[in-house]
Coordinates of C-alpha atoms in Angstrom, one line a residue:
Chain N
M3 CA -0.1 -0.1 -0.1
I4 CA 2.8 2.3 0.9
R5 CA 4.6 1.4 -2.0
K6 CA 1.9 2.1 -4.2
L7 CA 1.3 5.6 -2.6
F8 CA 5.0 6.3 -3.0
A9 CA 5.0 5.2 -6.5
A10 CA 1.9 7.3 -7.2
G11 CA 3.7 10.3 -5.6
I12 CA 6.7 9.9 -8.0
A13 CA 4.5 9.8 -10.8
L14 CA 2.5 13.0 -9.6
A15 CA 5.9 14.7 -9.0
T16 CA 7.2 13.9 -12.7
L17 CA 3.9 15.0 -14.0
A18 CA 4.1 18.2 -12.0
A19 CA 7.7 18.9 -13.1
A20 CA 7.1 18.7 -16.7
P21 CA 3.5 19.8 -17.1
V22 CA 4.3 22.3 -19.9
T23 CA 6.2 20.1 -22.2
L24 CA 3.4 17.3 -21.7
A25 CA 0.6 19.7 -22.7
A26 CA 2.7 21.0 -25.6
D27 CA 3.8 17.8 -27.0
K28 CA 0.2 16.4 -27.2
I29 CA -0.7 16.3 -31.1
R30 CA -4.3 15.9 -32.0
I31 CA -4.6 14.3 -35.2
A32 CA -7.8 14.1 -37.4
T33 CA -8.7 11.3 -39.8
E34 CA -12.1 10.5 -41.4
G35 CA -12.8 7.0 -40.5
A36 CA -14.8 6.1 -43.7
Y37 CA -11.9 5.2 -46.1
A38 CA -10.9 1.5 -45.6
P39 CA -8.3 0.3 -45.4
F40 CA -6.7 3.9 -44.8
N41 CA -8.8 5.0 -41.9
M42 CA -11.9 3.1 -40.6
V43 CA -13.7 2.4 -37.6
D44 CA -13.9 -1.2 -36.3
S45 CA -16.8 -3.1 -34.4
D46 CA -15.8 -1.4 -31.0
G47 CA -15.7 2.0 -32.4
N48 CA -12.0 2.6 -32.3
L49 CA -10.1 4.2 -35.4
I50 CA -8.0 1.9 -37.3
G51 CA -6.3 1.6 -40.6
F52 CA -3.0 2.3 -42.4
D53 CA -3.4 6.0 -41.7
V54 CA -3.8 5.4 -38.0
D55 CA -0.9 2.9 -37.9
I56 CA 1.4 5.6 -39.7
A57 CA 0.2 8.1 -37.5
N58 CA 0.9 6.1 -34.3
A59 CA 4.3 5.1 -35.8
L60 CA 5.1 8.7 -36.6
C61 CA 4.1 9.9 -32.9
E62 CA 6.2 6.9 -31.6
Q63 CA 9.3 8.3 -33.8
M64 CA 8.8 11.8 -32.7
E65 CA 8.4 10.8 -29.1
V66 CA 5.2 12.7 -28.7
E67 CA 1.6 11.8 -27.3
C68 CA -1.0 11.9 -29.8
E69 CA -4.7 11.7 -29.9
I70 CA -6.4 10.7 -33.0
V71 CA -10.1 11.9 -33.7
A72 CA -12.4 11.3 -36.4
Q73 CA -13.6 14.1 -38.7
D74 CA -16.2 14.1 -41.6
W75 CA -14.2 14.7 -45.0
D76 CA -16.1 17.9 -46.0
G77 CA -15.2 19.7 -42.7
I78 CA -11.7 18.4 -42.2
I79 CA -9.7 21.3 -43.7
P80 CA -11.9 23.9 -42.0
G81 CA -11.6 22.1 -38.7
L82 CA -7.7 22.2 -39.0
R83 CA -8.0 25.9 -39.6
A84 CA -10.3 26.2 -36.7
R85 CA -7.7 24.6 -34.4
K86 CA -9.9 21.7 -33.4
Y87 CA -6.7 19.4 -34.2
D88 CA -3.1 20.0 -35.4
A89 CA -2.7 17.6 -38.3
I90 CA -4.5 15.7 -40.6
I91 CA -3.5 12.0 -41.6
A92 CA -6.4 10.9 -43.7
S93 CA -4.9 10.0 -47.1
M94 CA -5.1 13.5 -48.3
S95 CA -3.5 14.4 -51.6
I96 CA -1.4 17.2 -51.7
T97 CA -2.8 19.8 -54.3
E98 CA -2.2 23.1 -55.4
E99 CA -5.7 24.3 -54.2
R100 CA -5.1 22.7 -50.7
L101 CA -1.6 24.3 -50.5
R102 CA -3.2 27.5 -50.6
V103 CA -4.7 27.0 -47.1
V104 CA -2.7 24.3 -45.5
D105 CA 0.9 23.1 -45.5
F106 CA 1.8 19.4 -46.3
S107 CA 4.6 17.3 -44.8
E108 CA 6.5 15.1 -47.4
K109 CA 4.6 12.3 -49.0
Y110 CA 3.7 9.3 -47.0
Y111 CA 2.4 7.2 -50.0
S112 CA 1.4 7.6 -53.8
N113 CA -1.9 7.5 -55.1
V114 CA -3.2 6.2 -58.3
L115 CA -6.7 6.3 -59.7
A116 CA -8.6 3.3 -61.3
F117 CA -12.1 2.6 -62.6
V118 CA -14.0 -0.1 -61.1
A119 CA -17.0 -1.8 -62.7
G120 CA -19.0 -5.1 -63.0
K121 CA -17.0 -8.1 -64.1
D122 CA -19.9 -8.8 -66.7
K123 CA -19.4 -5.4 -68.0
N124 CA -17.1 -5.0 -71.0
L125 CA -16.0 -1.5 -70.3
D126 CA -13.7 0.7 -72.4
V127 CA -12.4 3.4 -70.1
S128 CA -11.6 5.8 -72.6
K129 CA -13.8 8.7 -73.0
K130 CA -15.6 7.4 -76.0
G131 CA -16.3 4.0 -74.2
L132 CA -17.7 5.8 -71.2
N133 CA -19.9 8.0 -73.3
G134 CA -23.5 8.3 -71.8
L135 CA -22.7 6.2 -68.6
V136 CA -23.2 7.2 -65.0
V137 CA -19.9 7.2 -63.0
G138 CA -19.4 8.0 -59.5
A139 CA -16.8 9.2 -57.2
Q140 CA -16.5 10.5 -53.8
R141 CA -17.1 14.4 -53.2
A142 CA -14.2 16.6 -52.5
T143 CA -11.6 13.9 -53.8
I144 CA -9.3 14.0 -56.9
A145 CA -11.3 11.3 -58.4
G146 CA -14.4 13.5 -58.1
Q147 CA -12.7 16.6 -59.5
M148 CA -11.3 14.6 -62.4
L149 CA -14.5 13.2 -63.4
E150 CA -16.1 16.9 -63.4
D151 CA -13.1 18.3 -65.2
K152 CA -12.3 15.6 -67.8
Y153 CA -15.3 13.5 -68.2
S154 CA -18.5 15.6 -67.2
D155 CA -19.1 16.3 -71.0
V156 CA -19.6 12.5 -71.8
V157 CA -20.9 11.1 -68.4
T158 CA -23.5 11.7 -65.9
V159 CA -21.4 12.3 -62.6
K160 CA -22.6 11.6 -59.3
L161 CA -20.8 12.6 -56.1
Y162 CA -21.1 10.9 -52.9
D163 CA -20.4 11.9 -49.3
T164 CA -18.6 8.8 -48.4
Q165 CA -16.6 6.2 -50.4
D166 CA -19.0 3.7 -48.8
N167 CA -22.0 5.1 -50.3
A168 CA -20.6 5.1 -53.8
Y169 CA -19.9 1.4 -53.4
L170 CA -23.4 0.9 -52.3
D171 CA -24.7 2.4 -55.5
L172 CA -22.3 0.5 -57.7
A173 CA -23.4 -2.6 -56.0
S174 CA -27.0 -1.6 -56.5
G175 CA -26.5 -0.8 -60.2
R176 CA -27.3 2.8 -59.9
L177 CA -23.7 3.5 -61.2
D178 CA -22.3 1.9 -64.5
A179 CA -18.6 2.7 -63.0
L180 CA -16.8 4.2 -60.1
L181 CA -13.8 6.2 -60.4
S182 CA -11.9 5.8 -57.3
D183 CA -8.2 5.9 -55.4
K184 CA -7.1 2.3 -56.3
F185 CA -5.8 1.1 -53.0
P186 CA -9.1 1.6 -51.2
A187 CA -11.0 0.1 -54.2
Y188 CA -8.4 -3.0 -54.0
D189 CA -9.6 -3.5 -50.3
W190 CA -13.1 -3.5 -51.3
L191 CA -12.8 -5.8 -54.1
R192 CA -11.6 -8.4 -51.6
T193 CA -14.9 -8.2 -49.6
D194 CA -18.1 -9.9 -50.3
D195 CA -19.9 -7.1 -51.6
G196 CA -16.9 -6.4 -54.2
Q197 CA -16.8 -10.0 -55.6
G198 CA -18.8 -9.1 -58.7
F199 CA -16.3 -6.1 -59.7
E200 CA -12.9 -5.5 -60.9
F201 CA -10.4 -2.8 -62.1
K202 CA -11.0 -1.7 -65.7
G203 CA -8.3 -0.5 -67.9
E204 CA -4.9 1.1 -67.1
D205 CA -4.4 2.9 -63.7
L206 CA -4.4 6.5 -63.9
D207 CA -1.1 7.8 -62.7
I208 CA -2.0 11.5 -61.6
N209 CA 1.3 12.1 -59.8
D210 CA -0.6 12.2 -56.7
E211 CA 1.3 12.2 -53.4
I212 CA -0.5 11.7 -50.0
G213 CA 0.8 14.0 -47.2
I214 CA 0.1 15.2 -43.8
A215 CA -1.8 18.6 -43.6
V216 CA -0.9 21.0 -40.9
R217 CA -1.8 24.7 -40.4
K218 CA 0.1 27.2 -42.7
G219 CA 3.6 28.0 -41.1
D220 CA 3.3 25.2 -38.3
D221 CA 6.9 23.5 -37.7
L222 CA 5.1 20.3 -37.4
K223 CA 5.5 20.0 -41.0
D224 CA 9.2 19.4 -40.8
D225 CA 8.9 17.1 -37.7
F226 CA 6.4 14.8 -39.6
S227 CA 8.7 14.8 -42.7
A228 CA 11.8 13.7 -40.8
A229 CA 9.8 11.1 -39.0
I230 CA 8.4 9.7 -42.2
K231 CA 11.9 9.4 -43.7
A232 CA 12.9 7.7 -40.3
I233 CA 10.3 5.1 -40.4
V234 CA 10.8 4.3 -44.0
A235 CA 14.6 3.9 -43.3
N236 CA 14.2 1.5 -40.3
G237 CA 11.7 -0.9 -41.7
K238 CA 8.7 0.2 -39.7
Y239 CA 6.9 1.7 -42.7
E240 CA 7.2 -1.6 -44.7
E241 CA 5.8 -3.6 -41.7
I242 CA 2.8 -1.4 -41.7
N243 CA 2.6 -1.5 -45.5
K244 CA 2.6 -5.6 -45.8
K245 CA -0.2 -5.4 -43.2
Y246 CA -2.3 -4.0 -45.9
F247 CA -1.3 -4.4 -49.4
P248 CA 1.2 -7.1 -51.0
F249 CA 3.0 -4.5 -53.0
S250 CA 4.6 -1.2 -51.9
I251 CA 2.5 2.0 -51.9
Y252 CA 5.2 4.3 -50.9
Chain J
M4 CA -9.0 34.0 -43.1
S5 CA -9.8 36.1 -46.2
W6 CA -13.3 36.6 -47.6
E7 CA -13.5 36.3 -51.3
W8 CA -16.7 37.9 -52.7
S9 CA -15.6 37.1 -56.3
V10 CA -15.9 33.4 -55.9
I11 CA -19.7 33.8 -54.8
W12 CA -20.3 35.9 -58.1
E13 CA -18.4 33.4 -60.0
Y14 CA -20.4 30.5 -58.7
L15 CA -23.8 32.2 -58.5
P16 CA -25.4 30.7 -61.5
R17 CA -24.6 27.2 -60.4
L18 CA -26.0 28.2 -56.8
W19 CA -29.2 29.3 -58.5
Q20 CA -29.3 26.0 -60.4
G21 CA -29.3 24.2 -57.0
A22 CA -32.0 26.6 -55.6
L23 CA -34.3 25.5 -58.6
L24 CA -33.7 21.8 -57.8
T25 CA -34.7 22.8 -54.1
L26 CA -37.8 24.7 -54.9
E27 CA -38.8 21.8 -57.3
L28 CA -38.3 19.2 -54.5
V29 CA -40.3 21.3 -51.9
F30 CA -43.0 22.2 -54.3
F31 CA -43.7 18.6 -55.7
S32 CA -43.3 16.9 -52.0
G33 CA -45.4 19.6 -50.6
L34 CA -48.2 19.0 -53.2
I35 CA -48.1 15.2 -52.7
G36 CA -47.7 15.4 -49.1
I37 CA -50.8 17.6 -48.6
I38 CA -52.8 15.2 -51.0
L39 CA -51.9 12.4 -48.8
A40 CA -52.4 14.2 -45.7
V41 CA -56.0 15.1 -46.1
P42 CA -57.5 11.5 -46.3
L43 CA -55.0 10.5 -43.5
A44 CA -56.4 13.3 -41.2
L45 CA -60.0 12.5 -42.0
M46 CA -59.2 8.9 -41.0
R47 CA -57.4 10.0 -38.0
A48 CA -60.2 12.2 -36.9
S49 CA -62.8 9.5 -37.5
H50 CA -65.2 8.1 -34.9
N51 CA -64.5 4.6 -36.3
W52 CA -61.5 3.0 -34.3
V53 CA -60.5 0.9 -37.1
L54 CA -60.1 3.8 -39.6
R55 CA -58.6 5.9 -36.9
A56 CA -55.9 2.9 -36.2
L57 CA -54.9 2.5 -39.8
P58 CA -52.6 5.2 -40.4
F59 CA -51.2 5.4 -37.0
A60 CA -48.0 3.0 -37.7
Y61 CA -47.3 5.1 -40.6
I62 CA -47.6 8.6 -38.8
F63 CA -45.5 7.2 -35.6
F64 CA -42.9 5.9 -37.8
F65 CA -42.4 9.2 -40.0
R66 CA -42.8 11.5 -37.1
G67 CA -40.6 9.3 -34.8
T68 CA -37.5 8.9 -36.9
P69 CA -35.1 11.4 -38.6
L70 CA -35.6 12.5 -42.0
L71 CA -32.1 11.5 -42.9
V72 CA -32.7 7.9 -41.8
Q73 CA -35.7 7.8 -44.0
I74 CA -34.0 9.0 -47.1
F75 CA -31.1 6.6 -46.5
L76 CA -33.9 3.7 -46.1
I77 CA -35.5 4.6 -49.1
Y78 CA -32.4 5.1 -51.3
Y79 CA -29.8 2.9 -50.0
G80 CA -31.9 0.5 -48.2
A81 CA -34.4 -0.4 -50.7
A82 CA -31.5 -0.9 -53.4
Q83 CA -30.3 -3.9 -51.4
F84 CA -33.3 -6.2 -52.2
D85 CA -33.1 -8.1 -55.5
V86 CA -36.9 -8.1 -55.2
I87 CA -37.2 -4.3 -55.5
K88 CA -34.5 -4.2 -58.2
D89 CA -36.2 -6.8 -60.4
S90 CA -39.6 -5.0 -59.8
A91 CA -41.3 -2.4 -61.9
L92 CA -40.7 0.0 -58.9
W93 CA -36.8 0.1 -59.8
P94 CA -36.9 2.7 -62.6
V95 CA -38.4 5.2 -60.2
L96 CA -36.5 4.2 -57.0
K97 CA -33.1 4.1 -59.1
E98 CA -33.4 7.8 -59.4
P99 CA -32.3 9.7 -56.3
Y100 CA -34.7 12.6 -57.4
W101 CA -37.8 10.4 -56.9
C102 CA -36.4 8.9 -53.9
A103 CA -36.1 12.4 -52.4
I104 CA -39.6 13.2 -53.4
I105 CA -41.0 10.0 -52.1
A106 CA -39.1 10.6 -48.4
F107 CA -40.1 14.3 -48.3
S108 CA -43.9 13.6 -49.4
L109 CA -44.2 10.7 -46.8
N110 CA -42.5 12.8 -44.2
T111 CA -44.5 15.9 -44.5
A112 CA -47.8 14.0 -45.0
A113 CA -47.2 12.5 -41.6
Y114 CA -46.7 15.7 -39.9
S115 CA -49.4 17.4 -41.9
A116 CA -52.2 14.7 -41.2
E117 CA -51.8 15.3 -37.6
L118 CA -52.0 19.1 -38.1
I119 CA -55.1 18.7 -40.0
R120 CA -56.6 16.3 -37.6
G121 CA -56.0 18.8 -34.7
A122 CA -57.7 21.5 -36.9
I123 CA -60.6 19.2 -37.8
Q124 CA -61.1 18.4 -34.0
A125 CA -60.9 22.2 -33.1
I126 CA -63.8 23.1 -35.4
P127 CA -66.5 24.3 -32.8
K128 CA -69.0 21.6 -32.3
G129 CA -72.1 23.9 -33.1
E130 CA -70.9 24.4 -36.6
I131 CA -71.1 20.5 -37.0
E132 CA -74.5 20.5 -35.2
V133 CA -75.8 23.0 -37.7
S134 CA -74.7 21.3 -40.9
Q135 CA -76.3 18.2 -39.5
A136 CA -79.6 20.0 -38.6
L137 CA -79.6 21.2 -42.1
G138 CA -79.6 17.7 -43.2
M139 CA -76.2 17.8 -44.9
S140 CA -74.9 14.1 -45.9
K141 CA -71.5 13.2 -44.5
A142 CA -69.7 13.9 -47.8
T143 CA -71.2 17.2 -48.2
M144 CA -70.4 18.3 -44.6
I145 CA -66.6 17.3 -45.2
R146 CA -66.7 19.0 -48.5
R147 CA -68.5 22.3 -47.5
I148 CA -67.8 22.7 -43.8
I149 CA -65.2 20.4 -42.5
L150 CA -62.2 20.8 -44.8
P151 CA -62.7 24.6 -45.7
R152 CA -63.0 25.3 -41.9
S153 CA -60.0 23.2 -40.9
F154 CA -57.8 24.7 -43.7
G155 CA -58.4 28.1 -42.1
I156 CA -57.5 26.8 -38.5
V157 CA -54.5 24.8 -39.8
F158 CA -52.9 27.4 -42.0
P159 CA -50.5 29.0 -39.9
A160 CA -49.2 25.9 -38.4
Y161 CA -49.1 24.3 -42.0
S162 CA -46.9 27.2 -43.4
N163 CA -44.4 26.5 -40.5
E164 CA -44.3 22.8 -41.7
L165 CA -43.4 23.8 -45.3
L166 CA -40.8 26.0 -44.0
L167 CA -39.3 23.3 -42.0
M168 CA -39.5 21.0 -45.1
L169 CA -37.5 23.8 -47.1
K170 CA -34.8 23.4 -44.8
G171 CA -35.1 19.6 -44.5
S172 CA -34.7 19.5 -48.2
A173 CA -31.1 20.1 -47.8
L174 CA -30.7 16.4 -47.0
A175 CA -31.2 15.7 -50.6
S176 CA -27.6 16.4 -51.1
T177 CA -26.8 13.2 -49.2
I178 CA -28.1 11.0 -51.9
T179 CA -26.2 12.8 -54.7
L180 CA -28.8 15.5 -55.6
L181 CA -27.5 18.9 -56.5
D182 CA -29.9 20.9 -54.6
L183 CA -28.8 24.3 -53.1
T184 CA -26.9 22.6 -50.4
G185 CA -25.4 19.9 -52.7
M186 CA -24.5 22.5 -55.0
A187 CA -22.5 24.5 -52.4
R188 CA -20.8 21.6 -51.0
T189 CA -19.9 20.5 -54.3
I190 CA -18.5 24.0 -55.1
I191 CA -16.7 24.1 -51.6
A192 CA -15.1 20.8 -52.6
R193 CA -13.2 22.6 -55.3
T194 CA -12.8 26.2 -54.0
Y195 CA -12.3 25.6 -50.2
T196 CA -14.2 28.6 -49.4
P197 CA -17.0 27.0 -47.1
L198 CA -17.8 30.5 -45.3
E199 CA -18.7 32.2 -48.5
M200 CA -20.6 29.3 -50.3
F201 CA -22.6 28.4 -47.2
F202 CA -23.1 32.4 -46.8
A203 CA -24.4 32.5 -50.2
A204 CA -26.6 29.4 -49.9
G205 CA -27.9 30.6 -46.5
M206 CA -29.0 33.8 -48.4
M207 CA -30.8 32.0 -50.8
Y208 CA -32.6 30.0 -48.4
L209 CA -33.8 33.1 -46.7
I210 CA -34.8 34.8 -50.0
I211 CA -36.9 31.5 -50.8
A212 CA -38.2 31.3 -47.3
G213 CA -39.0 35.2 -47.4
V214 CA -41.1 34.8 -50.6
M215 CA -43.0 31.8 -49.1
I216 CA -43.7 33.5 -46.0
G217 CA -45.1 36.4 -48.0
C218 CA -47.2 34.2 -50.0
F219 CA -48.5 32.5 -46.9
R220 CA -49.6 35.7 -45.4
L221 CA -51.6 36.7 -48.6
L222 CA -53.2 33.4 -48.6
E223 CA -54.1 33.2 -44.9
R224 CA -55.6 36.9 -45.3
R225 CA -57.8 35.2 -48.0
I226 CA -58.5 32.1 -46.3
N227 CA -59.3 33.7 -43.1
R228 CA -60.6 36.8 -44.4
Y229 CA -63.6 36.8 -41.8
Q230 CA -61.2 37.2 -39.1
Y231 CA -59.7 40.5 -40.7
Y232 CA -63.3 42.2 -40.7
K233 CA -63.0 45.9 -40.0
L234 CA -65.7 48.1 -38.5
D235 CA -67.2 50.3 -40.8
P236 CA -66.0 53.9 -39.9
S237 CA -69.2 55.6 -40.6
Q238 CA -71.0 53.5 -38.1
R239 CA -68.6 54.5 -35.0

């Protein structure tokens, strides 16, 4: 009993000695929680996935305490700017438009896009082949923008709040095809619901690097970049990558 | 954070396009809703307990669950069943537009039915007695006395319900429709100017609501004109 009290006393003393650094070192990280296998919610309501594992590995590397919170995609950048959290690790592409309002770390993986459609469909993913079809994508993503910019003159574009809703409509037949980031789609194709579907045509390499968003001018940007390099070098990254994909996504 | 007026002007035509869809959804859902609500209300106000009980479950469900859940059940839920996908209903249920109309209509019909039932029961008993004493048939009584009187009583509350539906229609954006809210969110996804776009969209909702309120005022004065009786100044 006395020993326990003593231990508690020491713990309290150390806490009291370093309250400033503790408070300052706690980093709040937002992720979406609806973008399997990068970030999703398990049956107990915990956030899991590649992004979450990377976030934890980076925090461990940086020796800081982190709290990971879920935030809807639409409001994820406004929330960062409103200081609800300090960083976004949510498979966010580094784009010029986003760089106007936030800073990004170095990439922690690279994204490619791919069309997904039913196995029974003989789909030619050229503009000519897609003519007149209904194609979906998630709102506020590169895939969504690409559909609107490059394909909206030949296809009917439908934008969804979450990727899950887009999969539902692909499965129900409301969509002829889906333009999506390839890696999460790879994960979906392995589920029961995704059995009837496959990738169509070549991947669309869009020179799309995924980084960690922080507020403009925040030093955290360099800390994250250094930590990414470190976990790539020490093999921790590969370990996490293997857990989700048989190929490297860096 | 800087405020960009230019982005509002640039995207105003697209917001207007969205506003038109919002108006369309509210108009058709309101119309179908009231057509459904009247017979439901008459059933609810009936003295026959079987008739009274029939719409109970429907009204209880639609008043007791969130509109978002209802939209999702109709749009994503119905599409899960092959029976529905193979049925003649699918061409209709396939379209998000019709799913939204169905959800909004059923939702507003449930609320309106209860409003109208309350109004029917608020008609002074004497007026019903008089119509019976005059030997009116049940149908004539409903047509000439009960419905016109209850419309007058229900109107202020019903205009409230329509305004609530105008704002509820923003949920159409969750099933890929580009209504005013959906359009604003799609534009924001590109421009990252949520404050400006939601401000502009909010203003459009205000204008639509303002026009609706004005129309309700005029209609109310017409329907309830006996309440606006002015004393003849020469007789004072």
